[in-house]
């Protein structure tokens, strides 16, 4: 079965696109059918490019993608929600996807809930992964625990832990968002029903959480320059998508994604001025090394 990645491109002229494509890692370009190539800078394009590269490395077909232009007013995202709900509910009758990954989408509750309702009606519900804006919508809807994986950073985790905040900008100040606060925030988010069953919290240490409890951490390789590079979290989400599509168990897929993203960053020898596209040529090598070694994560 296929996998579907849903997200946005920060270009209002980019029309709704459903299909697949490939990534040219050396050029840092995402190719979708006969459309103009998209530069991979950060956001959904980075996640999709990484998932394409990882799928090729894993000898799998690339995921399908459903993308739309949206610069923040939500109109493109609403069109995507409507198209997706229709695909899941009427066009196909039964979803043909093993899983779906939702990325930067305007957090519009009605659209989110229509999509989730269509998914819940499926006889065999696909795995559901969410990051960024769609993760906000999932939390705000009250159905966060319907998801299998969220991939927040520590700041987004504080938002998930704050049952009163409608958006990360309004997270209450008493909820700290440092690395040391992850265990408390993860437990609080799960108890409040605002977290997916599994969390891969991205940061200086990547922390895997299951039902509010820390399972493992990934600290190596430590590449301090990666902290300053926008889009490195999108690499992790793209790798997790491909590994889950391959059929790896959830925890193994998450830990391998975290390790491979760190390895790719180390191979790129980045500086704080490095752009995320410079890491793409090293995705395949890093993933191969990670799966070959299958090293254990540091105990929680």
Tab-separated table of N, CA and C in Angstrom, residues 100-103 128-136 147-152:
chain	number	residue	atom	x	y	z
A	100	UNK	N	-0.581	8.139	6.518
A	100	UNK	CA	-0.602	9.523	6.054
A	100	UNK	C	0.265	10.356	6.985
A	101	UNK	N	1.038	11.257	6.395
A	101	UNK	CA	1.824	12.222	7.156
A	101	UNK	C	1.308	13.616	6.836
A	102	UNK	N	0.946	14.344	7.872
A	102	UNK	CA	0.427	15.704	7.725
A	102	UNK	C	1.483	16.685	8.217
A	103	UNK	N	1.733	17.722	7.421
A	103	UNK	CA	2.806	18.642	7.771
A	103	UNK	C	2.260	20.058	7.904
A	128	UNK	N	-1.208	7.389	11.304
A	128	UNK	CA	-1.338	8.836	11.170
A	128	UNK	C	-0.172	9.523	11.868
A	129	UNK	N	0.564	10.315	11.097
A	129	UNK	CA	1.720	11.063	11.591
A	129	UNK	C	1.451	12.543	11.367
A	130	UNK	N	1.754	13.376	12.354
A	130	UNK	CA	1.504	14.813	12.207
A	130	UNK	C	2.662	15.620	12.763
A	131	UNK	N	2.960	16.716	12.078
A	131	UNK	CA	3.979	17.662	12.504
A	131	UNK	C	3.432	19.064	12.258
A	132	UNK	N	4.023	20.052	12.905
A	132	UNK	CA	3.756	21.464	12.634
A	132	UNK	C	2.270	21.808	12.699
A	133	UNK	N	1.774	22.565	11.705
A	133	UNK	CA	0.429	23.117	11.787
A	133	UNK	C	-0.665	22.091	11.960
A	134	UNK	N	-0.533	20.944	11.319
A	134	UNK	CA	-1.595	19.942	11.454
A	134	UNK	C	-1.609	19.348	12.851
A	135	UNK	N	-0.449	19.286	13.472
A	135	UNK	CA	-0.374	18.831	14.857
A	135	UNK	C	-1.141	19.793	15.767
A	136	UNK	N	-1.069	21.093	15.463
A	136	UNK	CA	-1.824	22.070	16.249
A	136	UNK	C	-3.318	21.821	16.101
A	147	UNK	N	-3.995	9.929	16.814
A	147	UNK	CA	-2.796	9.899	15.975
A	147	UNK	C	-1.759	8.946	16.556
A	148	UNK	N	-0.950	8.401	15.668
A	148	UNK	CA	0.070	7.440	16.083
A	148	UNK	C	1.394	8.107	16.429
A	149	UNK	N	1.693	9.248	15.791
A	149	UNK	CA	2.976	9.904	16.028
A	149	UNK	C	2.868	11.400	15.789
A	150	UNK	N	3.341	12.180	16.756
A	150	UNK	CA	3.618	13.605	16.581
A	150	UNK	C	5.134	13.777	16.638
A	151	UNK	N	5.646	14.775	15.915
A	151	UNK	CA	7.090	15.041	15.932
A	151	UNK	C	7.345	16.503	16.311
A	152	UNK	N	7.069	16.884	17.564
A	152	UNK	CA	7.244	18.277	17.983
A	152	UNK	C	8.683	18.574	18.407
